[in-house]
Each structure stands twice: as structure tokens, then as C-alpha cells.
Amino acid sequence: MKTIDLQSVDVAIIGGGPAGLSAAMELRKQGIERVVVIEREAEAGGIPRHCGHPPFGFWEYGHVYSGPNYAKRNVKEAVNAGVQIFLKHSVTKLGAHGVIDGVHPDGAFRIKARRVLIATGARETPRSARLLGGDRPVGVINTGALQSYLYLKGLKPFERPLIVGTELVSLSSVLSCRKAGIKPVAMIERNQRATARWPLSLFPRLCAVPMHFGAELVKIHGTGRVEGASVRMADGSINTFECDGVLLTGQFTPESSLVRMSDLRIDAMSGGPRIDQFGRCSDPSYFAAGNLLRPIETAGWSFREGRRIGGLIAADLRGELPGTADAVSVYCNNNLKLCVPQVLIPSTMEGLKHLQLRVARATSGRLVVKADGKEIWSGMRTCLPERRLLIPIKSLSIPQGTQQLEVDFVGR
Ligand SMILES: Cc1cc2nc3c(=O)[nH]c(=O)nc-3n(C[C@H](O)[C@H](O)[C@H](O)COP(=O)(O)OP(=O)(O)OC[C@H]3O[C@@H](n4cnc5c(N)ncnc54)[C@H](O)[C@@H]3O)c2cc1C
């Protein structure tokens, strides 16, 4: 294990997932010399390492990979591009002006970077943060843990779990269970319809997993292991499912603990760092990319976003990014629950292509952007929670001197 003490680099990237690795490749492609990726796990690749199913990588490499093979390809491409990857190195502190501290198995390290990219991804909400009642038995896990048990350790954490949630990741957990011979007793969703897009949402039924909508987990039972789970069904009755595990899927949250502990500004709505359209944080030596920015996007989106922001960091190192003096804050209202980026700099230089929005509940109606109260853009849209909702930044002509932009989704 190589130890790095007080090393100076051009760009330090925290997180070796699709976003971090693609940014690193792009930086090297654009001639940036010393690019390092700092990864806390024993292998780089990020979440796809334990998604033992396709489809990954088609748009990036013109080939459909399983998650682990896609992760390997990303690592290989980054290493071939001359990126140095430090494994088992966890960053613990983001200091001012690109000084980061961390630990590795043999001690501590400090890196001074001209620019730092934070690409630490997102995670699912664990039991503790979901305020679930009942006993505290073994066998209540998230999809990420299920996938690492199955694909990285070759272990089965349960045989008959109850699956909570119907996001895309919930369906991928049904696939993982099926491949491992695990038979879920049911899948429950507190809303009246599946969160994942039709016809994908039919997948659990095709695998003979009963689905219950308007159903909410209220209590988990079991002294040692999980023995059952009580669910309030759509008609108000309580049904106790006999199961040996509870799989809590989705409800993603950005992995932003480092940002919270730093002086960087955080966005309360997305849970990630506040950035401008160039991916730049409130301390301009820091940038952010990937699912840390918003819960959540696909691996392909995170890869492309990382590559784009990698290119913008290279531009910044060449002194090409505009200053932040005329920054305009973007706020979202009504049915919108987040907007990324949260700051726009009036400039002819293109950064991220879109304002990325998410709705709090199913909404259909007029999406409107106002500059200091005056409408500058609108469009009719229909959107469900956790689905992508985009406004091309190029289509917004922001009048000079604008103080703030507001995005409103006035709908049913
Ligand atoms: C359980 C789960 C299942 C998913 N399944 C799919 C799927 O099937 N298909 C799909 O397209 N997307 C899936 N996703 C979405 C996934 O987040 C993206 O595919 C993609 O991995 C995001 O890339 P990223 O680089 O932003 O983050 P990640 O892939 O999460 O990579 C972040 C990296 O940062 C490292 N890291 C974090 N903190 C530190 C630190 N302090 N110091 C050093 N390293 C650190 C982590 O170890 C990790 O390797 C899933 C997400 C989760 C949580």
C-alpha cells in the first residue's frame, strides 16, 4: 500500500465510482498532469461493483456490461489514461483551498490539490432514519447491503424477505433475489402506484412476488432474526407477513457527510452541495458530480456528468471559467422538491446542460421559470416522483442584473 503524505496534485477526486472515474479520465485527456482518485473501498468502481446485473455501459462503451464488469472497465480506462487510484483511503475532512485530510490502513494522509472533485455518491435511507417501530432483529437491510452480501461475499442474508419500496432499485433487488434463489413474500409501496416506470413495474408480478399499494410498514417483529412484519394495508387493516428479513429499498440520500462537516454550502432541498452550472461549490477550489448532487440518477448519467464536470475543471485550471460575481440563485417552489444546479452564472460558456428537478408528488401542469418575478420560460409537463424533469439552461435568457430565479410547477 502506497502512502501519500502531504502530496501536491492538480486534481484530487474523492470517490472512484462512475462519476469520479469518468472525470479523472477526462482531466487526463485534456492534459492535466497529476490526477488522483481517492477511494475508501479495497476496489474502485463504486456502486456498480455490486450490481450483478446488466445493463451498464452501453452509451459509454457501445457494449452492455453487468455492473461489476462495467466497474472494471471504468477502472481500466482510468488507469490506462494515467490516473493514480489510491484504495482503502478515506477522506475525513475537506479543508479550505483544496487541502483534504484522510486515513488509510497505515495512518493518515493530507493532500493539497489545485482543485478537488467530490464524487461520493448516494445511499439508501437506513432503518434508523425511517423511524420504523417494533423489535431490532437481525435481517433488516438495504439493497446495497443485499448486493454486497450476494455479489461480493457470496452470502444469502435471508430466504423470504418483505421488500419495501417500488423504485428502480427495488426491482433490481427482486432480480438479485431471484438469481440467488431468495423468494420475497411480498413487495409493498406506500403510494397508490409503483415508483418505477411501467412496464418495468410489472417485473415483480412476473416473478410471482405479490405487490401491495397504499401499504405501509409499521412494525418489525423478531427477537434474534426477523420473524414477521406488520403492514397497514390500503383498507386500514393490519396484515402481519411471516418473513425472515426486511429489505428497505430506495429513498436515496446524497453521501454528503464530508460536505456537511466542511465550510462548503449545502443545499437543504437536494441534500448535496450547492453548485453552479460548472459544478463549482461555494469554495471555488471544490467541484461536485454524480449522485452526491441529487438522489438519484443512473450510472450512465453519473458517468456523463462526471466527464462533463471533469472537462469544466480542466477549463478552470486553464483560467477559462467565468467568475462568480454575477451569480444568480435558483429556488424551487410548490410541487418541486429539488433543483440542481442551485446557482447560475450568466455566461456564454456552456456548463451542465440542464436544470435538473424532481417533484415531491405526481404533478401535471405548467413548469415556469421567473427572473425576479418575471416569467422567462414555461412548458407543460407531467412528472412522477423520482423521475427526471429537465429544463435546458440554454433556453433561459436571464436578464442582466437578475437577483434570483424561481422555478414553479403549478399543477394538479
Ligand atoms: C443500492 C444501490 C443500487 C443501485 N443500482 C443501480 C443500478 O442497478 N443501475 C444504475 O444505473 N444505477 C444504480 N444505482 C445508482 C448509482 O448510484 C449509480 O449507478 C452510480 O453508481 C453513481 O455514481 P457515483 O460515482 O455518483 O457514485 P458511487 O458509484 O456511489 O461511487 C461513490 C464512491 O465514493 C466512495 N466514497 C464515498 N465516501 C468516500 C470518502 N469519504 N473517501 C473516499 N471514498 C469515498 C465510495 O466508496 C464509492 O466508491 C444504485 C444505487 C444504489 C445506492
Short mmCIF file of C-alpha atoms and ligand atoms in Angstrom, two decimals:
data_model
loop_
_atom_site.label_atom_id
_atom_site.label_comp_id
_atom_site.label_asym_id
_atom_site.label_seq_id
_atom_site.Cartn_x
_atom_site.Cartn_y
_atom_site.Cartn_z
CA MET A 1 0.00 0.00 0.00
CA LYS A 2 1.43 3.31 -1.07
CA THR A 3 1.23 6.07 1.48
CA ILE A 4 0.76 9.67 0.45
CA ASP A 5 1.77 12.36 2.89
CA LEU A 6 1.28 15.96 2.07
CA GLN A 7 1.29 15.38 -1.63
CA SER A 8 0.50 18.20 -4.03
CA VAL A 9 -1.60 17.27 -7.06
CA ASP A 10 -3.52 19.10 -9.78
CA VAL A 11 -6.87 17.42 -9.11
CA ALA A 12 -7.88 15.11 -6.27
CA ILE A 13 -11.11 13.21 -6.85
CA ILE A 14 -12.90 11.79 -3.82
CA GLY A 15 -14.79 8.66 -4.85
CA GLY A 16 -13.95 6.07 -7.51
CA GLY A 17 -17.47 5.46 -8.85
CA PRO A 18 -18.62 6.19 -12.43
CA ALA A 19 -18.67 9.98 -11.84
CA GLY A 20 -15.22 10.19 -10.23
CA LEU A 21 -13.52 7.86 -12.72
CA SER A 22 -15.01 9.49 -15.83
CA ALA A 23 -13.99 12.93 -14.53
CA ALA A 24 -10.47 11.64 -13.94
CA MET A 25 -10.26 10.22 -17.49
CA GLU A 26 -11.46 13.49 -18.99
CA LEU A 27 -8.97 15.53 -16.98
CA ARG A 28 -6.12 13.38 -18.20
CA LYS A 29 -7.46 13.54 -21.77
CA GLN A 30 -7.37 17.32 -21.51
CA GLY A 31 -3.71 17.21 -20.48
CA ILE A 32 -4.00 17.70 -16.70
CA GLU A 33 -0.89 16.04 -15.27
CA ARG A 34 -1.40 14.86 -11.70
CA VAL A 35 -4.90 13.44 -11.25
CA VAL A 36 -5.57 11.15 -8.27
CA VAL A 37 -8.71 9.26 -7.27
CA ILE A 38 -9.11 8.55 -3.56
CA GLU A 39 -11.36 5.57 -2.84
CA ARG A 40 -12.22 4.21 0.59
CA GLU A 41 -13.03 0.67 -0.58
CA ALA A 42 -10.46 -2.02 -1.44
CA GLU A 43 -11.55 -1.74 -5.10
CA ALA A 44 -12.63 1.22 -7.19
CA GLY A 45 -15.77 1.22 -9.36
CA GLY A 46 -18.44 2.46 -6.95
CA ILE A 47 -21.97 1.08 -6.64
CA PRO A 48 -21.93 -0.87 -9.96
CA ARG A 49 -19.33 -3.22 -8.39
CA HIS A 50 -22.15 -4.95 -6.55
CA CYS A 51 -24.97 -4.61 -9.10
CA GLY A 52 -24.55 -8.11 -10.54
CA HIS A 53 -26.90 -7.47 -13.45
CA PRO A 54 -26.95 -5.59 -16.79
CA PRO A 55 -27.46 -3.13 -18.42
CA PHE A 56 -24.49 -0.86 -17.78
CA GLY A 57 -22.12 0.96 -20.15
CA PHE A 58 -23.90 0.89 -23.50
CA TRP A 59 -23.67 4.65 -24.14
CA GLU A 60 -20.16 4.88 -22.74
CA TYR A 61 -18.58 1.89 -24.48
CA GLY A 62 -21.15 0.59 -27.02
CA HIS A 63 -21.33 -2.67 -25.07
CA VAL A 64 -23.77 -3.95 -22.45
CA TYR A 65 -21.97 -4.92 -19.23
CA SER A 66 -23.02 -6.27 -15.87
CA GLY A 67 -22.34 -3.79 -13.04
CA PRO A 68 -19.05 -5.44 -11.89
CA ASN A 69 -17.69 -5.66 -15.46
CA TYR A 70 -18.67 -2.05 -16.11
CA ALA A 71 -16.87 -1.01 -12.92
CA LYS A 72 -13.76 -2.94 -14.03
CA ARG A 73 -13.84 -1.29 -17.46
CA ASN A 74 -14.08 2.19 -15.91
CA VAL A 75 -11.12 1.45 -13.63
CA LYS A 76 -9.08 0.04 -16.52
CA GLU A 77 -9.78 3.07 -18.71
CA ALA A 78 -8.84 5.47 -15.90
CA VAL A 79 -5.57 3.64 -15.13
CA ASN A 80 -4.71 3.50 -18.85
CA ALA A 81 -5.34 7.24 -19.02
CA GLY A 82 -2.66 7.75 -16.33
CA VAL A 83 -4.92 8.30 -13.33
CA GLN A 84 -3.45 7.24 -9.97
CA ILE A 85 -6.00 5.45 -7.76
CA PHE A 86 -5.46 5.22 -4.00
CA LEU A 87 -7.53 2.41 -2.48
CA LYS A 88 -8.54 2.00 1.18
CA HIS A 89 -8.05 5.73 1.59
CA SER A 90 -11.00 7.52 3.24
CA VAL A 91 -11.22 11.27 3.14
CA THR A 92 -12.32 12.61 6.52
CA LYS A 93 -12.03 16.37 6.13
CA LEU A 94 -12.38 18.97 3.40
CA GLY A 95 -10.26 21.98 4.31
CA ALA A 96 -10.09 25.43 2.75
CA HIS A 97 -8.46 25.87 -0.69
CA GLY A 98 -8.29 22.20 -1.62
CA VAL A 99 -6.48 20.74 1.39
CA ILE A 100 -8.03 17.37 2.25
CA ASP A 101 -7.25 15.02 5.12
CA GLY A 102 -7.92 11.34 5.43
CA VAL A 103 -6.93 7.98 6.80
CA HIS A 104 -5.62 4.74 5.29
CA PRO A 105 -4.75 1.42 6.94
CA ASP A 106 -1.27 2.64 7.89
CA GLY A 107 -2.14 6.08 9.17
CA ALA A 108 -3.22 9.47 7.98
CA PHE A 109 -2.69 11.43 4.80
CA ARG A 110 -3.06 15.01 3.60
CA ILE A 111 -3.31 16.15 0.01
CA LYS A 112 -3.11 19.67 -1.33
CA ALA A 113 -4.90 19.87 -4.65
CA ARG A 114 -5.36 22.79 -7.03
CA ARG A 115 -8.93 21.52 -7.45
CA VAL A 116 -10.92 18.83 -5.65
CA LEU A 117 -13.87 16.94 -7.12
CA ILE A 118 -16.24 15.40 -4.59
CA ALA A 119 -17.99 12.36 -6.11
CA THR A 120 -19.05 10.33 -3.09
CA GLY A 121 -22.41 9.11 -4.50
CA ALA A 122 -25.68 8.42 -2.69
CA ARG A 123 -27.01 5.79 -0.30
CA GLU A 124 -30.39 4.41 0.70
CA THR A 125 -32.11 5.61 3.87
CA PRO A 126 -31.38 3.04 6.61
CA ARG A 127 -33.88 1.74 9.16
CA SER A 128 -32.86 4.25 11.84
CA ALA A 129 -33.77 7.25 9.66
CA ARG A 130 -37.11 5.71 8.58
CA LEU A 131 -38.42 5.71 12.17
CA LEU A 132 -39.77 2.15 11.95
CA GLY A 133 -41.31 0.67 15.07
CA GLY A 134 -41.01 -2.78 16.62
CA ASP A 135 -38.11 -5.06 17.56
CA ARG A 136 -34.48 -4.72 16.41
CA PRO A 137 -33.74 -8.18 14.99
CA VAL A 138 -31.02 -9.16 12.52
CA GLY A 139 -32.10 -9.18 8.86
CA VAL A 140 -33.26 -5.61 8.19
CA ILE A 141 -31.03 -4.30 5.40
CA ASN A 142 -30.86 -2.01 2.36
CA THR A 143 -30.39 -3.09 -1.26
CA GLY A 144 -26.74 -2.01 -1.21
CA ALA A 145 -26.07 -4.43 1.67
CA LEU A 146 -28.06 -7.21 -0.06
CA GLN A 147 -25.99 -6.77 -3.21
CA SER A 148 -22.70 -6.83 -1.34
CA TYR A 149 -23.76 -9.97 0.57
CA LEU A 150 -24.73 -11.72 -2.66
CA TYR A 151 -22.19 -10.49 -5.19
CA LEU A 152 -19.14 -9.63 -3.12
CA LYS A 153 -19.32 -12.14 -0.26
CA GLY A 154 -21.41 -14.98 -1.75
CA LEU A 155 -23.76 -14.98 1.28
CA LYS A 156 -27.57 -15.05 1.50
CA PRO A 157 -28.82 -12.70 4.22
CA PHE A 158 -32.37 -14.17 4.18
CA GLU A 159 -34.66 -16.58 2.28
CA ARG A 160 -38.11 -14.88 2.42
CA PRO A 161 -37.85 -11.12 2.85
CA LEU A 162 -40.54 -8.47 2.67
CA ILE A 163 -39.44 -5.80 0.18
CA VAL A 164 -40.34 -2.19 0.98
CA GLY A 165 -40.46 0.24 -1.99
CA THR A 166 -41.01 0.08 -5.75
CA GLU A 167 -38.22 2.26 -7.16
CA LEU A 168 -35.97 1.00 -9.94
CA VAL A 169 -33.51 -0.22 -7.33
CA SER A 170 -36.35 -2.19 -5.65
CA LEU A 171 -36.94 -4.04 -8.92
CA SER A 172 -33.22 -4.71 -9.24
CA SER A 173 -33.37 -6.22 -5.75
CA VAL A 174 -36.12 -8.60 -6.96
CA LEU A 175 -33.76 -9.64 -9.76
CA SER A 176 -30.89 -10.14 -7.30
CA CYS A 177 -33.15 -12.23 -5.02
CA ARG A 178 -34.33 -14.33 -7.93
CA LYS A 179 -30.77 -15.06 -9.09
CA ALA A 180 -29.84 -16.14 -5.54
CA GLY A 181 -32.94 -18.35 -5.09
CA ILE A 182 -34.41 -15.97 -2.48
CA LYS A 183 -38.24 -15.79 -2.57
CA PRO A 184 -39.65 -12.43 -1.38
CA VAL A 185 -43.03 -12.82 0.38
CA ALA A 186 -44.33 -9.52 -0.99
CA MET A 187 -43.40 -6.05 -2.11
CA ILE A 188 -45.14 -3.07 -0.51
CA GLU A 189 -45.48 0.55 -1.59
CA ARG A 190 -47.00 3.34 0.48
CA ASN A 191 -48.20 5.21 -2.65
CA GLN A 192 -51.05 4.09 -4.86
CA ARG A 193 -48.77 3.17 -7.77
CA ALA A 194 -45.27 1.89 -8.39
CA THR A 195 -42.49 4.47 -8.46
CA ALA A 196 -40.62 2.68 -11.26
CA ARG A 197 -41.80 3.25 -14.78
CA TRP A 198 -44.34 0.93 -16.43
CA PRO A 199 -43.81 -1.77 -17.79
CA LEU A 200 -40.73 -2.33 -15.57
CA SER A 201 -43.06 -2.09 -12.58
CA LEU A 202 -44.72 -5.34 -13.73
CA PHE A 203 -41.49 -7.23 -13.16
CA PRO A 204 -42.13 -8.33 -9.51
CA ARG A 205 -45.51 -9.80 -10.51
CA LEU A 206 -43.86 -11.70 -13.35
CA CYS A 207 -41.54 -13.15 -10.71
CA ALA A 208 -44.61 -14.17 -8.63
CA VAL A 209 -43.94 -11.54 -5.95
CA PRO A 210 -47.31 -10.10 -4.77
CA MET A 211 -47.41 -6.27 -4.79
CA HIS A 212 -49.46 -4.20 -2.33
CA PHE A 213 -50.04 -0.48 -2.90
CA GLY A 214 -51.14 2.04 -0.28
CA ALA A 215 -49.39 -0.29 2.20
CA GLU A 216 -47.04 0.95 4.92
CA LEU A 217 -44.64 -0.99 7.13
CA VAL A 218 -45.49 -0.19 10.76
CA LYS A 219 -43.67 -2.77 12.89
CA ILE A 220 -40.91 -5.36 12.61
CA HIS A 221 -41.06 -8.50 14.81
CA GLY A 222 -38.37 -10.91 15.96
CA THR A 223 -36.05 -11.46 18.90
CA GLY A 224 -32.93 -12.81 17.18
CA ARG A 225 -33.76 -12.79 13.48
CA VAL A 226 -36.72 -11.14 11.75
CA GLU A 227 -39.85 -13.31 12.21
CA GLY A 228 -42.52 -11.04 10.74
CA ALA A 229 -43.52 -7.56 9.69
CA SER A 230 -46.82 -5.75 10.28
CA VAL A 231 -48.12 -3.67 7.42
CA ARG A 232 -51.03 -1.22 7.37
CA MET A 233 -52.83 -2.13 4.15
CA ALA A 234 -54.71 0.25 1.84
CA ASP A 235 -58.05 -0.52 3.58
CA GLY A 236 -56.58 0.31 7.03
CA SER A 237 -56.33 -3.29 8.24
CA ILE A 238 -53.05 -4.60 9.69
CA ASN A 239 -51.55 -7.62 7.94
CA THR A 240 -48.61 -9.42 9.53
CA PHE A 241 -46.36 -11.04 6.91
CA GLU A 242 -44.28 -14.01 8.02
CA CYS A 243 -40.79 -13.28 6.73
CA ASP A 244 -37.15 -13.74 7.76
CA GLY A 245 -35.92 -10.38 6.55
CA VAL A 246 -36.99 -6.87 5.60
CA LEU A 247 -35.38 -5.23 2.59
CA LEU A 248 -35.62 -1.45 2.73
CA THR A 249 -35.10 -0.15 -0.80
CA GLY A 250 -34.65 3.31 -2.27
CA GLN A 251 -35.35 6.62 -0.52
CA PHE A 252 -31.89 7.74 -1.56
CA THR A 253 -29.90 10.45 0.11
CA PRO A 254 -26.62 12.03 -1.06
CA GLU A 255 -23.47 10.80 0.71
CA SER A 256 -22.74 14.35 1.83
CA SER A 257 -21.34 13.93 5.38
CA LEU A 258 -17.98 15.39 4.30
CA VAL A 259 -19.68 18.44 2.83
CA ARG A 260 -21.83 18.92 5.94
CA MET A 261 -18.75 18.92 8.16
CA SER A 262 -16.95 21.43 5.92
CA ASP A 263 -17.38 25.13 5.20
CA LEU A 264 -18.97 24.34 1.82
CA ARG A 265 -22.58 25.41 1.43
CA ILE A 266 -25.11 22.61 1.38
CA ASP A 267 -28.48 22.71 -0.37
CA ALA A 268 -31.22 21.74 2.07
CA MET A 269 -33.53 20.55 -0.72
CA SER A 270 -31.23 18.16 -2.61
CA GLY A 271 -29.12 17.27 0.45
CA GLY A 272 -26.00 17.73 -1.69
CA PRO A 273 -23.53 20.61 -2.04
CA ARG A 274 -24.74 23.82 -3.65
CA ILE A 275 -23.16 24.16 -7.09
CA ASP A 276 -23.25 26.44 -10.12
CA GLN A 277 -23.72 25.16 -13.69
CA PHE A 278 -19.98 24.44 -13.86
CA GLY A 279 -20.19 22.02 -10.91
CA ARG A 280 -18.34 24.54 -8.72
CA CYS A 281 -19.08 24.62 -4.99
CA SER A 282 -19.16 27.69 -2.70
CA ASP A 283 -15.35 27.36 -2.26
CA PRO A 284 -14.29 27.52 -5.93
CA SER A 285 -11.43 25.05 -5.43
CA TYR A 286 -14.11 22.36 -4.86
CA PHE A 287 -16.38 20.83 -7.50
CA ALA A 288 -19.01 18.07 -7.19
CA ALA A 289 -20.50 15.49 -9.57
CA GLY A 290 -22.58 12.32 -9.67
CA ASN A 291 -25.25 11.16 -7.30
CA LEU A 292 -23.86 13.26 -4.47
CA LEU A 293 -25.65 16.10 -6.24
CA ARG A 294 -29.14 14.62 -6.08
CA PRO A 295 -30.77 11.33 -5.30
CA ILE A 296 -30.56 9.63 -7.78
CA GLU A 297 -29.59 9.13 -11.38
CA THR A 298 -28.32 6.12 -13.30
CA ALA A 299 -24.69 5.08 -13.61
CA GLY A 300 -24.66 6.31 -17.22
CA TRP A 301 -25.93 9.74 -16.25
CA SER A 302 -23.40 9.96 -13.40
CA PHE A 303 -20.61 8.93 -15.78
CA ARG A 304 -21.55 11.62 -18.33
CA GLU A 305 -21.97 14.23 -15.61
CA GLY A 306 -18.54 13.35 -14.18
CA ARG A 307 -16.96 13.57 -17.62
CA ARG A 308 -18.59 16.96 -18.25
CA ILE A 309 -17.50 18.37 -14.89
CA GLY A 310 -14.01 16.90 -15.36
CA GLY A 311 -13.81 18.94 -18.58
CA LEU A 312 -15.01 22.06 -16.74
CA ILE A 313 -12.37 21.60 -14.03
CA ALA A 314 -9.73 21.39 -16.78
CA ALA A 315 -11.16 24.62 -18.22
CA ASP A 316 -10.96 26.22 -14.78
CA LEU A 317 -7.32 25.21 -14.41
CA ARG A 318 -6.67 26.96 -17.73
CA GLY A 319 -8.41 30.06 -16.32
CA GLU A 320 -11.40 29.80 -18.67
CA LEU A 321 -14.36 29.62 -16.24
CA PRO A 322 -16.23 32.87 -15.59
CA GLY A 323 -16.01 34.41 -12.11
CA THR A 324 -18.84 34.12 -9.61
CA ALA A 325 -19.56 37.82 -9.15
CA ASP A 326 -22.94 37.82 -11.02
CA ALA A 327 -24.20 34.57 -9.50
CA VAL A 328 -28.00 34.13 -9.59
CA SER A 329 -29.57 31.79 -7.02
CA VAL A 330 -32.23 29.36 -8.22
CA TYR A 331 -35.10 28.46 -5.88
CA CYS A 332 -37.85 25.93 -6.44
CA ASN A 333 -41.38 26.08 -5.09
CA ASN A 334 -44.70 24.28 -4.87
CA ASN A 335 -44.53 20.69 -6.07
CA LEU A 336 -40.79 20.75 -6.73
CA LYS A 337 -38.51 19.20 -4.15
CA LEU A 338 -35.09 19.98 -5.59
CA CYS A 339 -33.21 21.80 -8.31
CA VAL A 340 -29.58 21.24 -9.40
CA PRO A 341 -27.59 23.43 -10.05
CA GLN A 342 -28.75 25.94 -7.46
CA VAL A 343 -26.69 28.80 -8.87
CA LEU A 344 -26.46 30.10 -12.45
CA ILE A 345 -23.72 32.39 -13.70
CA PRO A 346 -24.86 34.40 -16.74
CA SER A 347 -22.26 33.31 -19.31
CA THR A 348 -21.94 32.17 -22.90
CA MET A 349 -19.81 29.23 -21.75
CA GLU A 350 -21.81 26.00 -21.51
CA GLY A 351 -21.61 24.03 -18.28
CA LEU A 352 -24.16 21.41 -17.27
CA LYS A 353 -26.87 21.34 -19.92
CA HIS A 354 -29.94 21.26 -17.68
CA LEU A 355 -31.62 22.42 -14.53
CA GLN A 356 -32.43 19.03 -13.01
CA LEU A 357 -35.64 18.99 -11.00
CA ARG A 358 -37.62 16.44 -9.02
CA VAL A 359 -41.26 16.59 -7.94
CA ALA A 360 -42.47 15.84 -4.43
CA ARG A 361 -45.64 14.16 -5.74
CA ALA A 362 -47.18 13.25 -9.10
CA THR A 363 -47.77 16.55 -10.89
CA SER A 364 -49.14 17.64 -14.23
CA GLY A 365 -49.22 21.29 -15.25
CA ARG A 366 -47.16 24.33 -16.14
CA LEU A 367 -43.48 24.47 -15.26
CA VAL A 368 -42.46 28.12 -15.04
CA VAL A 369 -39.14 29.94 -14.54
CA LYS A 370 -39.27 33.54 -13.29
CA ALA A 371 -36.41 36.04 -13.07
CA ASP A 372 -37.08 38.41 -10.14
CA GLY A 373 -40.81 37.63 -10.51
CA LYS A 374 -40.98 37.97 -14.32
CA GLU A 375 -41.69 34.86 -16.38
CA ILE A 376 -38.81 33.97 -18.73
CA TRP A 377 -39.67 30.36 -19.63
CA SER A 378 -42.59 27.94 -19.35
CA GLY A 379 -43.63 24.50 -20.57
CA MET A 380 -46.38 21.93 -19.92
CA ARG A 381 -45.06 18.84 -18.13
CA THR A 382 -46.29 15.68 -16.38
CA CYS A 383 -43.97 14.09 -13.85
CA LEU A 384 -43.89 11.42 -11.14
CA PRO A 385 -41.65 11.38 -8.04
CA GLU A 386 -38.06 10.17 -8.59
CA ARG A 387 -38.35 10.80 -12.34
CA ARG A 388 -36.07 13.09 -14.31
CA LEU A 389 -37.51 16.56 -15.02
CA LEU A 390 -35.22 18.84 -17.04
CA ILE A 391 -35.11 22.44 -18.24
CA PRO A 392 -32.36 23.23 -20.80
CA ILE A 393 -30.24 26.02 -19.27
CA LYS A 394 -29.59 27.33 -22.77
CA SER A 395 -33.30 28.11 -23.15
CA LEU A 396 -33.24 30.58 -20.23
CA SER A 397 -32.38 34.15 -21.18
CA ILE A 398 -31.59 35.68 -17.83
CA PRO A 399 -31.91 39.49 -17.87
CA GLN A 400 -28.80 41.35 -16.71
CA GLY A 401 -28.85 42.24 -13.04
CA THR A 402 -31.24 39.40 -12.07
CA GLN A 403 -31.01 38.60 -8.35
CA GLN A 404 -32.87 35.31 -8.26
CA LEU A 405 -34.64 32.73 -10.38
CA GLU A 406 -37.69 30.84 -9.19
CA VAL A 407 -38.92 27.59 -10.67
CA ASP A 408 -42.56 26.77 -10.07
CA PHE A 409 -44.59 23.72 -11.06
CA VAL A 410 -48.16 24.92 -10.97
CA GLY A 411 -50.21 21.82 -11.38
CA ARG A 412 -52.65 19.31 -10.05
C1 LIG B 1 -28.06 0.17 -3.67
C2 LIG B 1 -27.95 0.89 -4.97
C3 LIG B 1 -28.23 0.22 -6.16
C4 LIG B 1 -28.15 0.88 -7.38
N1 LIG B 1 -28.44 0.19 -8.53
C5 LIG B 1 -28.28 0.83 -9.71
C6 LIG B 1 -28.50 0.11 -10.95
O1 LIG B 1 -28.83 -1.06 -10.95
N2 LIG B 1 -28.31 0.79 -12.12
C7 LIG B 1 -27.93 2.11 -12.16
O2 LIG B 1 -27.74 2.68 -13.24
N3 LIG B 1 -27.75 2.79 -11.00
C8 LIG B 1 -27.91 2.20 -9.80
N4 LIG B 1 -27.70 2.88 -8.64
C9 LIG B 1 -27.37 4.33 -8.71
C10 LIG B 1 -25.86 4.55 -8.53
O3 LIG B 1 -25.73 5.50 -7.52
C11 LIG B 1 -25.24 4.99 -9.84
O4 LIG B 1 -25.33 3.88 -10.71
C12 LIG B 1 -23.75 5.36 -9.80
O5 LIG B 1 -23.00 4.37 -9.12
C13 LIG B 1 -23.49 6.72 -9.19
O6 LIG B 1 -22.13 7.01 -9.42
P1 LIG B 1 -21.29 7.94 -8.45
O7 LIG B 1 -19.91 7.94 -8.98
O8 LIG B 1 -22.01 9.22 -8.28
O9 LIG B 1 -21.34 7.25 -7.01
P2 LIG B 1 -20.92 5.80 -6.47
O10 LIG B 1 -20.99 4.77 -7.51
O11 LIG B 1 -21.75 5.62 -5.24
O12 LIG B 1 -19.39 5.99 -6.06
C14 LIG B 1 -19.01 6.77 -4.95
C15 LIG B 1 -17.68 6.26 -4.45
O13 LIG B 1 -17.19 7.14 -3.46
C16 LIG B 1 -16.56 6.39 -2.46
N5 LIG B 1 -16.52 7.22 -1.25
C17 LIG B 1 -17.57 7.72 -0.54
N6 LIG B 1 -17.15 8.47 0.51
C18 LIG B 1 -15.79 8.44 0.45
C19 LIG B 1 -14.77 9.02 1.26
N7 LIG B 1 -15.07 9.78 2.32
N8 LIG B 1 -13.46 8.80 0.93
C20 LIG B 1 -13.15 8.04 -0.15
N9 LIG B 1 -14.07 7.45 -0.95
C21 LIG B 1 -15.38 7.66 -0.67
C22 LIG B 1 -17.45 5.16 -2.34
O14 LIG B 1 -16.77 4.10 -1.73
C23 LIG B 1 -17.80 4.89 -3.80
O15 LIG B 1 -16.89 4.01 -4.40
C24 LIG B 1 -27.80 2.26 -7.40
C25 LIG B 1 -27.51 2.94 -6.21
C26 LIG B 1 -27.58 2.27 -5.00
C27 LIG B 1 -27.26 3.02 -3.72
#
